[in-house]
Amino acid sequence: MREAIVELKGVRKVYPMGDERIVALDDVSLTFEKGKVYCLLGVSGSGKSTLLNIIAGLERPTRGEIFFKNHPIHKMSEKKLAIFRQKYIGFVFQSYNLMPTLTALENATLPLIFRRITKRARNKKAMNMLKAVGLGKRFKHKPSQLSGGQQQRVSIARAFVNEPEVVFADEPTGNLDTKTTKEMMDLICGLAKKHNQTLILVTHNLELSKYCDEVIYISDGKIEKTEDVSTSKIQL
Ligand SMILES: Nc1ncnc2c1ncn2[C@@H]1O[C@H](COP(=O)(O)OP(=O)(O)OP(=O)(O)O)[C@@H](O)[C@H]1O
Ligand SMILES: [Mg+2]
């Protein structure tokens, strides 16, 4: 049975800029299902990151509703939202966003800090994740001692370690070469599929849509169309 995990209804986001008003999102209504991989595709400035941040509760909509597992997150307090994110959401960023003073292992354990489990159990979970992303031997390294691709592996481990229901990835391969891009995409999509997690990937690279079940085209803050590509993937 299909299970909606995130629902947006009539979401609008307007940024006031002096006398001007920038409409970053215009009447966006979308449904994301559990276990599916989505690709949010659009040119620079089309509203992709704004949409992602609103779904993740990092930004508030000007108007409209967002239901995350049936919870109306547009109504939640900041404090509740923070707990909500820790529990249900993982993030992978283009620029990795690792803590520079922490080792790979320490970075990967961060989302577990608020869980009521021992440090030993946290380390074990994070270590297993680092092994799953192929970094088992680099756990003592700090971000500056790792390549870009390795840093992104740490950030993928961090995003998945808490077994979140939804993982957001905003241009996760934007700084990587073609070969590493393929490795990262296989890794992120493989992990999400294995654990039946929903993955929402933001990109302007049409090539990456082949990893997805559904492509959502966004232009000037509006959803142009959504396309189910799950059956046509083999030909690509
Ligand atoms: N904090 C802000 N204040 C004012 N305008 C903003 C703000 N954030 C985004 N915008 C505007 O909203 C629009 C959408 O921006 P957004 O960052 O969502 O685009 P994007 O599709 O993620 O682009 P990119 O591919 O370059 O990351 C742009 O016109 C941008 O200038
Ligand atoms: Mg963006």
Coordinates of N, CA and C and ligand atoms in Angstrom, one line a residue:
M1 N 0.8 -1.2 0.0 CA 0.0 0.0 0.0 C 0.9 1.3 0.0
R2 N 0.5 2.3 -0.7 CA 1.2 3.5 -0.8 C 1.0 4.3 0.5
E3 N 2.1 4.8 1.1 CA 2.0 5.6 2.3 C 2.6 6.9 2.1
A4 N 1.7 8.0 2.3 CA 2.3 9.3 2.1 C 3.1 9.7 3.4
I5 N 4.3 10.2 3.2 CA 5.1 10.5 4.4 C 5.1 12.1 4.5
V6 N 5.2 12.8 3.4 CA 5.1 14.2 3.4 C 4.1 14.7 2.4
E7 N 3.3 15.7 2.9 CA 2.3 16.3 2.0 C 2.4 17.8 2.1
L8 N 2.4 18.5 1.0 CA 2.4 19.9 0.9 C 1.1 20.4 0.3
K9 N 0.5 21.4 0.9 CA -0.8 21.9 0.3 C -0.7 23.4 0.2
G10 N -0.7 23.8 -1.1 CA -0.7 25.3 -1.4 C 0.4 26.1 -0.7
V11 N 1.6 25.5 -0.8 CA 2.7 26.2 -0.1 C 3.3 27.4 -1.0
R12 N 3.4 28.5 -0.3 CA 3.9 29.7 -0.9 C 5.0 30.3 0.0
K13 N 6.1 30.8 -0.7 CA 7.1 31.4 0.1 C 7.5 32.7 -0.6
V14 N 7.3 33.8 0.2 CA 7.6 35.1 -0.4 C 8.7 35.7 0.5
Y15 N 9.8 36.2 -0.1 CA 10.9 36.9 0.6 C 10.7 38.4 0.3
P16 N 10.5 39.2 1.4 CA 10.5 40.7 1.1 C 11.9 41.2 1.0
M17 N 12.1 41.9 -0.1 CA 13.5 42.5 -0.3 C 13.3 44.0 -0.6
G18 N 13.4 44.8 0.4 CA 13.1 46.2 0.3 C 11.7 46.4 -0.2
D19 N 11.6 47.1 -1.4 CA 10.2 47.3 -1.9 C 9.7 46.1 -2.7
E20 N 10.7 45.2 -3.0 CA 10.3 44.1 -3.9 C 9.9 42.9 -3.0
R21 N 9.2 42.0 -3.7 CA 8.8 40.7 -3.0 C 9.2 39.6 -4.0
I22 N 10.1 38.7 -3.5 CA 10.5 37.6 -4.3 C 9.6 36.4 -4.0
V23 N 8.9 35.9 -5.0 CA 8.1 34.7 -4.8 C 8.9 33.5 -5.1
A24 N 9.5 32.9 -4.1 CA 10.4 31.7 -4.3 C 9.6 30.4 -4.5
L25 N 8.4 30.3 -3.9 CA 7.5 29.2 -4.1 C 6.1 29.7 -4.3
D26 N 5.4 29.1 -5.3 CA 4.1 29.6 -5.7 C 3.1 28.5 -5.7
D27 N 2.3 28.4 -4.7 CA 1.2 27.4 -4.7 C 1.7 25.9 -5.0
V28 N 2.6 25.5 -4.2 CA 3.2 24.1 -4.4 C 2.4 23.1 -3.6
S29 N 1.8 22.1 -4.3 CA 1.1 21.0 -3.6 C 1.8 19.7 -4.1
L30 N 2.3 18.9 -3.2 CA 3.0 17.7 -3.6 C 2.8 16.6 -2.5
T31 N 2.9 15.4 -2.9 CA 2.9 14.2 -2.0 C 4.1 13.4 -2.2
F32 N 4.8 13.1 -1.1 CA 6.0 12.2 -1.1 C 5.6 10.9 -0.4
E33 N 5.9 9.8 -1.1 CA 5.6 8.5 -0.5 C 6.8 7.8 0.2
K34 N 6.5 7.0 1.1 CA 7.5 6.2 1.9 C 8.3 5.3 0.9
G35 N 9.6 5.3 1.1 CA 10.5 4.4 0.4 C 10.8 4.8 -1.1
K36 N 10.3 5.9 -1.5 CA 10.6 6.3 -2.9 C 11.7 7.3 -3.0
V37 N 12.4 7.3 -4.1 CA 13.5 8.3 -4.4 C 13.0 9.4 -5.4
Y38 N 13.0 10.6 -4.9 CA 12.5 11.7 -5.7 C 13.7 12.6 -6.1
C39 N 13.5 13.1 -7.3 CA 14.5 14.1 -7.8 C 13.8 15.4 -8.1
L40 N 14.3 16.5 -7.4 CA 13.7 17.8 -7.6 C 14.6 18.5 -8.5
L41 N 14.1 18.7 -9.8 CA 15.0 19.2 -10.8 C 14.6 20.6 -11.3
G42 N 15.5 21.5 -11.4 CA 15.2 22.9 -11.8 C 16.5 23.7 -11.9
V43 N 16.4 24.8 -12.7 CA 17.6 25.6 -12.9 C 17.9 26.4 -11.6
S44 N 19.1 27.0 -11.5 CA 19.5 27.8 -10.4 C 18.4 28.9 -10.1
G45 N 18.0 29.0 -8.9 CA 17.0 30.1 -8.5 C 15.6 29.7 -8.7
S46 N 15.4 28.4 -9.1 CA 14.0 28.0 -9.3 C 13.2 27.7 -8.0
G47 N 13.9 27.6 -6.9 CA 13.2 27.4 -5.6 C 13.4 26.0 -5.0
K48 N 14.4 25.3 -5.5 CA 14.7 23.9 -5.0 C 15.0 23.9 -3.5
S49 N 16.1 24.7 -3.2 CA 16.5 24.7 -1.8 C 15.5 25.2 -0.9
T50 N 14.7 26.2 -1.3 CA 13.7 26.8 -0.5 C 12.6 25.7 -0.2
L51 N 12.3 24.9 -1.2 CA 11.3 23.9 -1.0 C 11.8 22.8 0.0
L52 N 13.1 22.4 -0.2 CA 13.7 21.4 0.7 C 13.7 21.9 2.1
N53 N 14.1 23.2 2.3 CA 14.2 23.8 3.6 C 12.8 23.9 4.3
I54 N 11.8 24.1 3.5 CA 10.4 24.2 4.1 C 9.9 22.8 4.5
I55 N 10.2 21.8 3.6 CA 9.7 20.5 4.0 C 10.5 20.0 5.2
A56 N 11.7 20.4 5.4 CA 12.5 19.9 6.5 C 12.2 20.8 7.8
G57 N 11.4 21.8 7.7 CA 11.1 22.6 8.8 C 12.2 23.6 9.2
L58 N 13.1 23.9 8.2 CA 14.2 24.8 8.5 C 13.7 26.2 8.2
E59 N 12.7 26.3 7.3 CA 12.1 27.6 7.0 C 10.6 27.5 7.1
R60 N 9.9 28.6 7.3 CA 8.5 28.6 7.4 C 7.9 29.1 6.1
P61 N 6.7 28.5 5.7 CA 6.1 29.0 4.5 C 5.3 30.3 4.8
T62 N 5.2 31.1 3.8 CA 4.4 32.3 4.0 C 2.9 31.9 4.1
R63 N 2.6 30.9 3.3 CA 1.2 30.4 3.3 C 1.2 28.9 3.0
G64 N 0.2 28.2 3.4 CA 0.1 26.8 3.0 C 0.4 25.8 4.2
E65 N 0.3 24.5 3.9 CA 0.4 23.5 5.0 C 1.4 22.5 4.6
I66 N 2.2 22.0 5.6 CA 3.1 20.9 5.4 C 2.8 19.8 6.4
F67 N 2.5 18.6 6.0 CA 2.2 17.5 6.9 C 3.3 16.5 6.8
F68 N 4.0 16.2 7.9 CA 5.1 15.2 7.9 C 4.7 14.1 8.8
K69 N 4.4 13.0 8.2 CA 3.8 11.8 8.9 C 2.5 12.3 9.6
N70 N 1.8 13.1 8.9 CA 0.5 13.6 9.4 C 0.6 14.7 10.5
H71 N 1.9 15.1 10.8 CA 2.0 16.2 11.8 C 2.1 17.5 11.0
P72 N 1.3 18.5 11.4 CA 1.3 19.8 10.7 C 2.5 20.6 11.1
I73 N 3.6 20.4 10.4 CA 4.9 21.0 10.9 C 4.9 22.6 10.7
H74 N 4.0 23.1 9.9 CA 3.9 24.5 9.7 C 3.4 25.2 11.0
K75 N 2.8 24.4 11.9 CA 2.3 24.9 13.1 C 3.2 24.7 14.3
M76 N 4.3 23.9 14.1 CA 5.1 23.5 15.2 C 6.0 24.6 15.8
S77 N 6.3 24.6 17.1 CA 7.2 25.5 17.6 C 8.7 25.2 17.2
E78 N 9.6 26.1 17.3 CA 11.0 25.9 16.9 C 11.6 24.7 17.7
K79 N 11.2 24.6 19.0 CA 11.8 23.6 19.8 C 11.3 22.2 19.4
K80 N 10.0 22.1 19.1 CA 9.4 20.9 18.6 C 10.0 20.5 17.3
L81 N 10.2 21.5 16.4 CA 10.7 21.2 15.1 C 12.1 20.6 15.2
A82 N 12.9 21.2 16.1 CA 14.3 20.7 16.3 C 14.3 19.2 16.7
I83 N 13.4 18.8 17.6 CA 13.3 17.4 18.0 C 12.8 16.6 16.9
F84 N 11.9 17.1 16.1 CA 11.3 16.4 15.0 C 12.4 16.1 13.9
R85 N 13.2 17.1 13.7 CA 14.3 16.9 12.7 C 15.2 15.8 13.1
Q86 N 15.6 15.9 14.4 CA 16.6 14.9 14.9 C 16.0 13.5 14.8
K87 N 14.7 13.3 14.9 CA 14.1 12.0 14.9 C 13.9 11.5 13.5
Y88 N 13.4 12.3 12.6 CA 12.9 11.8 11.3 C 13.7 12.2 10.1
I89 N 14.7 13.1 10.2 CA 15.3 13.7 9.0 C 16.8 13.5 9.0
G90 N 17.4 13.2 7.8 CA 18.8 13.2 7.6 C 19.1 14.2 6.5
F91 N 20.3 14.8 6.5 CA 20.7 15.7 5.5 C 22.1 15.4 4.9
V92 N 22.1 15.5 3.5 CA 23.4 15.5 2.9 C 23.5 16.8 2.1
F93 N 24.6 17.6 2.3 CA 24.8 18.9 1.6 C 25.9 18.8 0.6
Q94 N 25.8 19.8 -0.3 CA 26.8 19.8 -1.4 C 28.2 20.0 -0.8
S95 N 28.3 20.8 0.2 CA 29.6 21.2 0.8 C 29.9 20.4 2.1
Y96 N 29.3 19.3 2.2 CA 29.5 18.3 3.3 C 29.1 18.7 4.7
N97 N 29.5 20.0 5.0 CA 29.1 20.6 6.3 C 29.5 19.7 7.5
L98 N 30.7 19.2 7.5 CA 31.2 18.4 8.6 C 31.9 19.3 9.6
M99 N 31.9 18.9 10.9 CA 32.6 19.7 11.9 C 34.1 19.5 11.8
P100 N 34.9 20.6 11.5 CA 36.3 20.4 11.1 C 37.2 19.9 12.3
T101 N 36.8 20.1 13.5 CA 37.6 19.7 14.6 C 37.3 18.2 15.1
L102 N 36.3 17.6 14.5 CA 35.9 16.3 14.9 C 36.4 15.3 13.9
T103 N 36.6 14.0 14.4 CA 37.0 13.0 13.5 C 35.8 12.5 12.7
A104 N 36.1 11.6 11.7 CA 35.0 11.0 10.9 C 34.0 10.3 11.8
L105 N 34.5 9.6 12.7 CA 33.7 8.8 13.6 C 32.8 9.8 14.5
E106 N 33.5 10.8 15.0 CA 32.7 11.7 15.9 C 31.7 12.5 15.1
N107 N 32.0 12.8 13.8 CA 31.0 13.5 13.0 C 29.8 12.6 12.7
A108 N 30.1 11.3 12.5 CA 29.0 10.3 12.2 C 28.2 10.0 13.4
T109 N 28.7 10.2 14.6 CA 27.9 9.9 15.8 C 27.0 11.1 16.2
L110 N 27.2 12.3 15.6 CA 26.5 13.5 16.0 C 25.0 13.4 16.1
P111 N 24.3 12.8 15.1 CA 22.8 12.7 15.2 C 22.3 11.8 16.3
L112 N 23.3 11.0 16.9 CA 22.9 10.0 17.9 C 23.0 10.6 19.3
I113 N 23.6 11.8 19.4 CA 23.9 12.4 20.7 C 22.6 12.5 21.6
F114 N 21.5 12.8 20.9 CA 20.3 13.1 21.7 C 19.5 11.8 22.0
R115 N 20.0 10.7 21.4 CA 19.3 9.4 21.7 C 19.7 8.9 23.0
R116 N 18.8 8.2 23.7 CA 19.2 7.7 25.0 C 19.9 6.3 24.8
I117 N 21.1 6.4 24.3 CA 21.9 5.2 24.2 C 23.3 5.5 24.6
T118 N 24.1 4.5 25.0 CA 25.4 4.8 25.6 C 26.4 5.2 24.5
K119 N 27.5 5.8 24.9 CA 28.5 6.3 24.0 C 29.0 5.1 23.2
R120 N 29.2 4.0 23.9 CA 29.7 2.8 23.2 C 28.8 2.4 22.1
A121 N 27.5 2.4 22.4 CA 26.5 2.0 21.4 C 26.4 3.0 20.2
R122 N 26.6 4.3 20.5 CA 26.6 5.3 19.5 C 27.8 5.1 18.6
N123 N 29.0 4.8 19.2 CA 30.2 4.6 18.4 C 30.1 3.4 17.5
K124 N 29.4 2.3 18.0 CA 29.3 1.1 17.3 C 28.4 1.3 16.0
K125 N 27.3 2.0 16.3 CA 26.4 2.3 15.2 C 27.1 3.2 14.1
A126 N 27.8 4.2 14.5 CA 28.4 5.1 13.6 C 29.5 4.4 12.9
M127 N 30.3 3.5 13.6 CA 31.3 2.8 12.9 C 30.8 1.8 11.9
N128 N 29.6 1.2 12.1 CA 29.0 0.3 11.1 C 28.6 1.1 9.9
M129 N 28.1 2.4 10.2 CA 27.7 3.2 9.0 C 28.9 3.6 8.2
L130 N 30.0 3.9 8.9 CA 31.3 4.3 8.2 C 31.8 3.1 7.3
K131 N 31.6 1.9 7.9 CA 32.0 0.7 7.1 C 31.1 0.6 5.9
A132 N 29.8 0.8 6.1 CA 28.8 0.7 5.0 C 29.1 1.7 3.9
V133 N 29.7 2.8 4.2 CA 30.0 3.8 3.1 C 31.5 3.6 2.7
G134 N 32.2 2.6 3.1 CA 33.5 2.3 2.7 C 34.6 3.1 3.3
L135 N 34.3 3.6 4.6 CA 35.3 4.4 5.2 C 35.8 3.8 6.6
G136 N 35.7 2.5 6.7 CA 36.0 1.9 8.0 C 37.4 2.1 8.5
K137 N 38.3 2.4 7.5 CA 39.7 2.5 7.9 C 40.1 4.0 8.1
R138 N 39.2 4.9 7.9 CA 39.5 6.3 8.0 C 38.8 7.0 9.1
F139 N 38.3 6.2 10.1 CA 37.4 6.8 11.1 C 38.1 7.8 12.0
K140 N 39.4 7.8 12.1 CA 40.2 8.7 13.0 C 40.5 10.0 12.3
H141 N 40.3 10.0 10.9 CA 40.7 11.2 10.2 C 39.7 12.4 10.4
K142 N 40.3 13.6 10.4 CA 39.5 14.8 10.4 C 39.1 15.2 9.0
P143 N 38.1 16.0 8.8 CA 37.7 16.3 7.4 C 38.8 16.8 6.5
S144 N 39.7 17.6 7.1 CA 40.8 18.2 6.3 C 41.8 17.1 5.8
Q145 N 41.7 15.9 6.5 CA 42.6 14.8 6.1 C 41.9 13.8 5.2
L146 N 40.8 14.2 4.6 CA 40.0 13.4 3.8 C 39.8 14.1 2.4
S147 N 39.6 13.3 1.3 CA 39.3 13.9 0.0 C 37.8 14.3 0.0
G148 N 37.5 15.1 -1.0 CA 36.1 15.5 -1.1 C 35.1 14.4 -1.1
G149 N 35.4 13.3 -1.9 CA 34.5 12.2 -2.0 C 34.4 11.5 -0.6
Q150 N 35.5 11.4 0.1 CA 35.5 10.7 1.4 C 34.7 11.6 2.4
Q151 N 34.9 12.9 2.3 CA 34.1 13.7 3.2 C 32.6 13.5 3.0
Q152 N 32.3 13.4 1.7 CA 30.8 13.2 1.4 C 30.4 11.9 1.9
R153 N 31.3 10.9 1.9 CA 30.9 9.6 2.5 C 30.6 9.7 4.0
V154 N 31.4 10.5 4.7 CA 31.2 10.7 6.1 C 29.8 11.4 6.3
S155 N 29.5 12.4 5.5 CA 28.3 13.1 5.6 C 27.1 12.2 5.3
I156 N 27.3 11.2 4.4 CA 26.2 10.2 4.1 C 26.0 9.3 5.3
A157 N 27.1 8.9 5.9 CA 27.1 8.1 7.1 C 26.3 8.8 8.2
R158 N 26.6 10.1 8.4 CA 25.9 11.0 9.4 C 24.4 11.1 9.1
A159 N 24.1 11.2 7.8 CA 22.7 11.4 7.4 C 21.9 10.2 7.7
F160 N 22.5 9.0 7.5 CA 21.7 7.7 7.7 C 21.8 7.1 9.0
V161 N 22.8 7.5 9.9 CA 23.1 6.8 11.1 C 21.9 6.6 12.0
N162 N 21.0 7.6 12.0 CA 19.9 7.6 12.9 C 18.7 7.0 12.3
E163 N 18.8 6.3 11.2 CA 17.7 5.6 10.5 C 16.6 6.6 10.3
P164 N 16.8 7.8 9.7 CA 15.7 8.7 9.5 C 14.7 8.2 8.5
E165 N 13.5 8.7 8.5 CA 12.5 8.2 7.6 C 12.6 9.0 6.2
V166 N 13.1 10.2 6.3 CA 13.3 11.0 5.1 C 14.8 11.5 5.1
V167 N 15.4 11.3 3.9 CA 16.8 11.9 3.8 C 16.7 12.9 2.7
F168 N 17.2 14.1 3.0 CA 17.3 15.2 2.0 C 18.7 15.3 1.5
A169 N 18.9 15.5 0.2 CA 20.2 15.7 -0.3 C 20.2 16.8 -1.3
D170 N 20.8 17.9 -1.0 CA 20.8 19.1 -1.8 C 22.1 19.2 -2.6
E171 N 22.0 18.9 -3.9 CA 23.2 18.8 -4.8 C 24.3 18.1 -4.1
P172 N 24.1 16.8 -3.7 CA 25.2 16.1 -3.0 C 26.4 15.8 -3.8
T173 N 26.3 15.9 -5.1 CA 27.5 15.5 -5.9 C 28.0 16.8 -6.7
G174 N 27.5 17.9 -6.3 CA 27.9 19.2 -7.0 C 29.4 19.5 -7.1
N175 N 30.1 19.0 -6.1 CA 31.6 19.3 -6.0 C 32.4 18.1 -6.5
L176 N 31.8 17.0 -7.0 CA 32.5 15.8 -7.2 C 32.6 15.4 -8.7
D177 N 33.6 14.6 -9.1 CA 33.8 14.2 -10.5 C 32.8 13.2 -10.9
T178 N 32.8 12.8 -12.2 CA 31.7 11.9 -12.7 C 31.8 10.6 -12.0
K179 N 33.0 10.0 -11.8 CA 33.1 8.7 -11.3 C 32.6 8.7 -9.8
T180 N 33.1 9.7 -9.0 CA 32.7 9.8 -7.6 C 31.2 10.0 -7.5
T181 N 30.6 10.8 -8.5 CA 29.2 11.1 -8.5 C 28.4 9.8 -8.5
K182 N 28.8 8.9 -9.4 CA 28.1 7.7 -9.6 C 28.2 6.8 -8.3
E183 N 29.4 6.8 -7.7 CA 29.6 6.1 -6.5 C 28.7 6.6 -5.4
M184 N 28.7 7.9 -5.3 CA 27.8 8.6 -4.2 C 26.4 8.3 -4.4
M185 N 25.9 8.4 -5.7 CA 24.5 8.2 -6.0 C 24.1 6.8 -5.7
D186 N 25.0 5.8 -6.1 CA 24.7 4.4 -5.9 C 24.6 4.2 -4.4
L187 N 25.5 4.8 -3.6 CA 25.5 4.7 -2.2 C 24.3 5.3 -1.5
I188 N 24.0 6.5 -1.8 CA 22.8 7.2 -1.2 C 21.5 6.4 -1.5
C189 N 21.3 6.2 -2.8 CA 20.1 5.5 -3.3 C 20.0 4.1 -2.7
G190 N 21.2 3.4 -2.7 CA 21.2 2.0 -2.2 C 20.8 1.9 -0.8
L191 N 21.3 2.8 0.0 CA 21.0 2.9 1.5 C 19.5 3.2 1.7
A192 N 19.0 4.2 1.0 CA 17.6 4.6 1.1 C 16.7 3.4 0.7
K193 N 17.0 2.7 -0.4 CA 16.1 1.6 -0.8 C 16.2 0.5 0.2
K194 N 17.4 0.2 0.7 CA 17.6 -1.0 1.6 C 16.7 -0.8 2.8
H195 N 16.6 0.4 3.3 CA 15.9 0.6 4.6 C 14.5 1.2 4.4
N196 N 14.1 1.2 3.1 CA 12.7 1.8 2.8 C 12.6 3.2 3.3
Q197 N 13.6 4.0 3.1 CA 13.5 5.4 3.4 C 13.2 6.3 2.2
T198 N 12.6 7.4 2.4 CA 12.3 8.3 1.4 C 13.5 9.2 1.1
L199 N 13.9 9.4 -0.1 CA 15.0 10.2 -0.4 C 14.5 11.4 -1.3
I200 N 14.8 12.6 -0.9 CA 14.5 13.7 -1.8 C 15.8 14.4 -2.2
L201 N 16.1 14.3 -3.5 CA 17.4 14.7 -4.0 C 17.1 16.0 -4.8
V202 N 17.9 17.0 -4.5 CA 17.8 18.3 -5.3 C 19.0 18.4 -6.3
T203 N 18.7 18.6 -7.5 CA 19.8 18.8 -8.5 C 19.3 19.6 -9.7
H204 N 20.3 20.1 -10.4 CA 20.0 20.7 -11.7 C 20.5 19.8 -12.8
N205 N 21.0 18.6 -12.4 CA 21.7 17.7 -13.4 C 20.7 16.6 -13.8
L206 N 20.2 16.7 -15.0 CA 19.1 15.8 -15.5 C 19.6 14.3 -15.4
E207 N 20.9 14.1 -15.6 CA 21.6 12.8 -15.6 C 21.2 12.0 -14.3
L208 N 21.1 12.8 -13.2 CA 20.9 12.1 -11.9 C 19.4 11.6 -11.7
S209 N 18.5 12.0 -12.6 CA 17.1 11.6 -12.5 C 17.0 10.1 -12.8
K210 N 18.0 9.5 -13.4 CA 18.0 8.1 -13.7 C 18.1 7.2 -12.4
Y211 N 18.5 7.8 -11.3 CA 18.5 7.1 -10.0 C 17.2 7.2 -9.3
C212 N 16.2 7.9 -9.8 CA 15.0 8.2 -9.1 C 13.8 7.4 -9.5
D213 N 12.8 7.4 -8.7 CA 11.5 6.8 -9.1 C 10.6 7.9 -9.7
E214 N 10.8 9.1 -9.2 CA 9.9 10.2 -9.6 C 10.7 11.5 -9.8
V215 N 10.5 12.2 -10.9 CA 11.2 13.5 -11.1 C 10.1 14.6 -11.0
I216 N 10.5 15.6 -10.2 CA 9.6 16.8 -10.0 C 10.3 18.0 -10.6
Y217 N 9.7 18.5 -11.7 CA 10.3 19.6 -12.4 C 9.8 20.9 -11.7
I218 N 10.7 21.8 -11.3 CA 10.3 23.0 -10.7 C 10.9 24.2 -11.5
S219 N 10.1 25.2 -11.7 CA 10.5 26.4 -12.5 C 9.9 27.6 -11.9
D220 N 10.7 28.6 -11.6 CA 10.1 29.9 -11.1 C 9.2 29.7 -9.9
G221 N 9.6 28.7 -9.0 CA 8.8 28.5 -7.8 C 7.5 27.7 -8.0
K222 N 7.3 27.2 -9.3 CA 6.1 26.4 -9.5 C 6.4 25.0 -10.0
I223 N 5.6 24.0 -9.6 CA 5.8 22.7 -10.1 C 5.3 22.6 -11.5
E224 N 6.2 22.3 -12.4 CA 5.7 22.2 -13.8 C 5.1 20.9 -14.1
K225 N 5.7 19.8 -13.7 CA 5.1 18.5 -13.8 C 5.9 17.5 -13.0
T226 N 5.3 16.4 -12.7 CA 6.0 15.3 -12.0 C 5.9 14.1 -12.9
E227 N 7.0 13.4 -13.0 CA 7.1 12.3 -13.9 C 7.5 11.0 -13.2
D228 N 6.8 9.9 -13.4 CA 7.1 8.6 -12.8 C 8.1 8.0 -13.7
V229 N 9.4 7.9 -13.3 CA 10.4 7.3 -14.2 C 10.9 5.9 -13.7
S230 N 10.1 5.4 -12.7 CA 10.6 4.1 -12.1 C 10.6 3.0 -13.1
T231 N 9.7 3.0 -14.1 CA 9.7 1.8 -15.0 C 10.6 2.1 -16.3
S232 N 11.0 3.4 -16.5 CA 11.8 3.7 -17.7 C 13.2 3.7 -17.4
K233 N 13.6 3.4 -16.2 CA 15.0 3.6 -15.8 C 16.0 2.7 -16.5
I234 N 15.6 1.5 -16.9 CA 16.5 0.6 -17.5 C 17.0 1.1 -18.9
Q235 N 16.2 1.8 -19.6 CA 16.7 2.3 -20.9 C 17.7 3.5 -20.8
L236 N 17.7 4.1 -19.7 CA 18.6 5.3 -19.6 C 20.1 5.0 -19.6
Ligands
LIG1 N1 16.7 34.3 2.3 C1 16.3 34.8 1.1 N2 16.0 36.1 0.9 C2 15.6 36.6 -0.2 N3 15.5 35.8 -1.4 C3 15.8 34.5 -1.3 C4 16.2 33.9 0.0 N4 16.5 32.6 -0.3 C5 16.2 32.4 -1.6 N5 15.8 33.6 -2.2 C6 15.3 33.7 -3.6 O1 14.4 32.7 -3.9 C7 14.6 32.1 -5.1 C8 14.8 30.6 -5.0 O2 16.0 30.3 -4.4 P1 16.6 28.9 -4.0 O3 17.8 29.0 -3.2 O4 15.5 28.1 -3.5 O5 17.0 28.4 -5.5 P2 17.6 27.0 -6.0 O6 16.7 26.4 -7.0 O7 18.0 26.2 -4.8 O8 18.9 27.5 -6.7 P3 20.4 26.9 -6.8 O9 20.4 25.7 -7.8 O10 21.3 28.0 -7.3 O11 20.8 26.4 -5.4 C9 15.8 32.8 -5.8 O12 15.3 33.8 -6.6 C10 16.5 33.4 -4.6 O13 17.1 34.6 -4.9
MG2 MG 19.9 25.5 -4.0

